[in-house]
C-alpha positions as CSV (number, residue, x, y, z in Angstrom):
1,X,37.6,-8.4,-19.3
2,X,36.4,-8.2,-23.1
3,X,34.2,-10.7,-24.3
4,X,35.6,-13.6,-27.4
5,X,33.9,-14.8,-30.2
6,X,33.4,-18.7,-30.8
7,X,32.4,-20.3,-33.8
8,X,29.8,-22.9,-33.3
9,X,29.1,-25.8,-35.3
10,X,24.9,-26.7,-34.8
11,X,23.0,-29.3,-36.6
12,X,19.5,-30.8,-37.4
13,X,17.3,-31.4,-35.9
14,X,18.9,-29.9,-32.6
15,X,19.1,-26.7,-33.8
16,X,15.4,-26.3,-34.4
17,X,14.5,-28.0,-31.2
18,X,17.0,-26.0,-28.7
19,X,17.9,-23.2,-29.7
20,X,16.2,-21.6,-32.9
21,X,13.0,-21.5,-30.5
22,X,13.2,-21.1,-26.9
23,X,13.3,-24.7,-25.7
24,X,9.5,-26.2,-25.6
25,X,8.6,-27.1,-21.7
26,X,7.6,-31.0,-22.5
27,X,11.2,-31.5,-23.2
28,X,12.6,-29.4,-20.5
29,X,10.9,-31.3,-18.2
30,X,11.7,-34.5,-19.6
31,X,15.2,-33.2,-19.0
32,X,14.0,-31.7,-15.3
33,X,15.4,-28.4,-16.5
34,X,12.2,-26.3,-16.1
35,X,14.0,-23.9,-14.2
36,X,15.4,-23.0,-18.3
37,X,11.6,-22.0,-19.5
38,X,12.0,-19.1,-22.2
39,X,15.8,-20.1,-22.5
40,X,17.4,-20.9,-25.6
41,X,20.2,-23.4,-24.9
42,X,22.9,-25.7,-26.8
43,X,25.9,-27.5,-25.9
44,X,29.1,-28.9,-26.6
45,X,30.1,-32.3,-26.7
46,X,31.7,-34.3,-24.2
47,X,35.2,-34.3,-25.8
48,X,38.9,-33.3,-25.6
49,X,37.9,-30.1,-27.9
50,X,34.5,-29.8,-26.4
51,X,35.9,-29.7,-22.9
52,X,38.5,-27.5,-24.1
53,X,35.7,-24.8,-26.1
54,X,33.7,-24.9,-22.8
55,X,36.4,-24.2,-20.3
56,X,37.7,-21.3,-22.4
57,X,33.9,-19.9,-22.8
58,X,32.2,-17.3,-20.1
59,X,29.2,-15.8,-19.9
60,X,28.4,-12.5,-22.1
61,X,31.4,-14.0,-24.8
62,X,29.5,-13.9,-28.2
63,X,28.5,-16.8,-30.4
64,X,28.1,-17.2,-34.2
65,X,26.5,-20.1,-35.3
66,X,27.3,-22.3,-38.5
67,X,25.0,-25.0,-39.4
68,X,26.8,-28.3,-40.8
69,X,25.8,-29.7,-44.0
70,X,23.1,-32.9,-43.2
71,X,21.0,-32.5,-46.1
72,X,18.0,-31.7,-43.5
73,X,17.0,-28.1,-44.2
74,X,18.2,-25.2,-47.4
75,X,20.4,-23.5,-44.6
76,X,23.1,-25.5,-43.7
77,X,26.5,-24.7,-44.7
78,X,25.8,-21.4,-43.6
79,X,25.9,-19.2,-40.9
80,X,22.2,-19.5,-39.1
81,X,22.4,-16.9,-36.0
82,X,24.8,-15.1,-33.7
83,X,23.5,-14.9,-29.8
84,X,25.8,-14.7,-26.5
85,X,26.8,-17.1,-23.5
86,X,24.2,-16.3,-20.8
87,X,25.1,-19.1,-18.5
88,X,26.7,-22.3,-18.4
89,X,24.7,-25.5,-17.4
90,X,27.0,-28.7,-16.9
91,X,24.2,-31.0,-18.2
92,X,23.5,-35.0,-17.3
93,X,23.3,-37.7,-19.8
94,X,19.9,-38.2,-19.1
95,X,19.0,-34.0,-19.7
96,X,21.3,-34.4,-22.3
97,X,19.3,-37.2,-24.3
98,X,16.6,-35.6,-23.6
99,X,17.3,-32.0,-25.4
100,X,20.0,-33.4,-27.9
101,X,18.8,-37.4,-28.5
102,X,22.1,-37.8,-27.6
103,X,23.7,-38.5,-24.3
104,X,27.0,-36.6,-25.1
105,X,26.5,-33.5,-25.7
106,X,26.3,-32.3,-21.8
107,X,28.5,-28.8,-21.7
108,X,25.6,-26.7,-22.2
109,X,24.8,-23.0,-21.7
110,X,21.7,-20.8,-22.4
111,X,22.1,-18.2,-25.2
112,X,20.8,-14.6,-25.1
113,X,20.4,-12.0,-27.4
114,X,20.1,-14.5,-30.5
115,X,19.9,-12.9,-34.0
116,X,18.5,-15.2,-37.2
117,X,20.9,-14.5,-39.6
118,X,21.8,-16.1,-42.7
119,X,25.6,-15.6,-44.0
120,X,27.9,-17.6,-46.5
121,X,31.1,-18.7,-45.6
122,X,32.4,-15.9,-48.3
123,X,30.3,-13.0,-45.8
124,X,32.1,-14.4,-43.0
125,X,35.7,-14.8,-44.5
126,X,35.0,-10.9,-45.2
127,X,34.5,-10.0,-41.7
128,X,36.6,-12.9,-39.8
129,X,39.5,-13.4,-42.5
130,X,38.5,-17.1,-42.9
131,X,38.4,-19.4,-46.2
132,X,36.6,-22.6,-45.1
133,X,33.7,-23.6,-42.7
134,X,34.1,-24.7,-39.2
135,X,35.3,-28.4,-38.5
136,X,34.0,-27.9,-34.9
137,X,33.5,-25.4,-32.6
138,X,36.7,-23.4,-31.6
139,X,37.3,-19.7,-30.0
140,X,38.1,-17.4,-33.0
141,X,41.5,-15.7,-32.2
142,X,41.6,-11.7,-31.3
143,X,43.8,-11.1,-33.9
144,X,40.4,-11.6,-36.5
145,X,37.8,-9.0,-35.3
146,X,38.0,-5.7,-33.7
147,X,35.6,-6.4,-31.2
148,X,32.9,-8.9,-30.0
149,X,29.7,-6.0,-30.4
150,X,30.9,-4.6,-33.2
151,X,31.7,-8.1,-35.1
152,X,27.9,-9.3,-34.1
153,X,26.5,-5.7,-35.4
154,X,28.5,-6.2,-38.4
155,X,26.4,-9.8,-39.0
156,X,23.5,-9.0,-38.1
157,X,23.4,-6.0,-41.6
């Protein structure tokens, strides 16, 4: 089975603290996830669309991550990193609160082979034939890239 592409909508400060870093082991085991040392991780939100993202997602599918304008950090509105599923981790409230400060976001999954980039939406509507950022996270239809390795080789130039 081939792998899809998902857009993924990230913020600050979660993205620094989850998943720009491997997550730091005070908070893992405040969220008595040790078992995730070295991981990076993030996850959806409890929600129709969240559920609906997560269900459709499998491990080795490949991610590219935008980061939503907050006014935190000089990167956001752009396109921070690309990575792939490694495994899904359904997540409690309390793990949740613990990695996120939020007890909603709890459709989680660790992320391998993450690449830093940095790309405008204009690099991306090249590549993926879209004209406007991300509302939320959504699976990116085949019809838009040839495939998943070469798409993620093509943003990471």
């Amino acid at each position: 089975m081939a792998a899809d592409l998902f857009r993924v909508t990230v913020d600050e400060p979660n993205y620094a603290r989850v998943l720009e870093t491997p997550v730091d082991e005070e908070r893992l085991k405040r969220a008595e996830l040790l078992h995730l040392t070295g991981d990076r991780l993030w996850a959806q939100r409890n929600s129709d669309n969240g559920q609906q993202v997560y269900e459709a997602m499998s491990p080795g599918d490949g991610l590219l991550f935008y980061k939503v304008q907050r006014g935190h950090t000089n990167d956001e509105g752009k396109y921070v990193a690309t990575g792939r599923i490694k495994e899904k981790q359904r997540l409690k409230e309390e793990a949740s609160r613990a990695l996120f400060e939020t007890p909603v976001a709890t459709l989680g999954y660790t992320v391998t082979d993450f690449n830093p980039i940095l790309k405008s939406i204009a690099d991306i509507e090249d590549i993926l034939g879209y004209s406007s950022y991300p509302q939320s996270s959504h699976r990116v239809t085949d019809d838009r890239y040839k495939t998943v390795e070469h798409t993620l080789e093509s943003l990471s130039e």
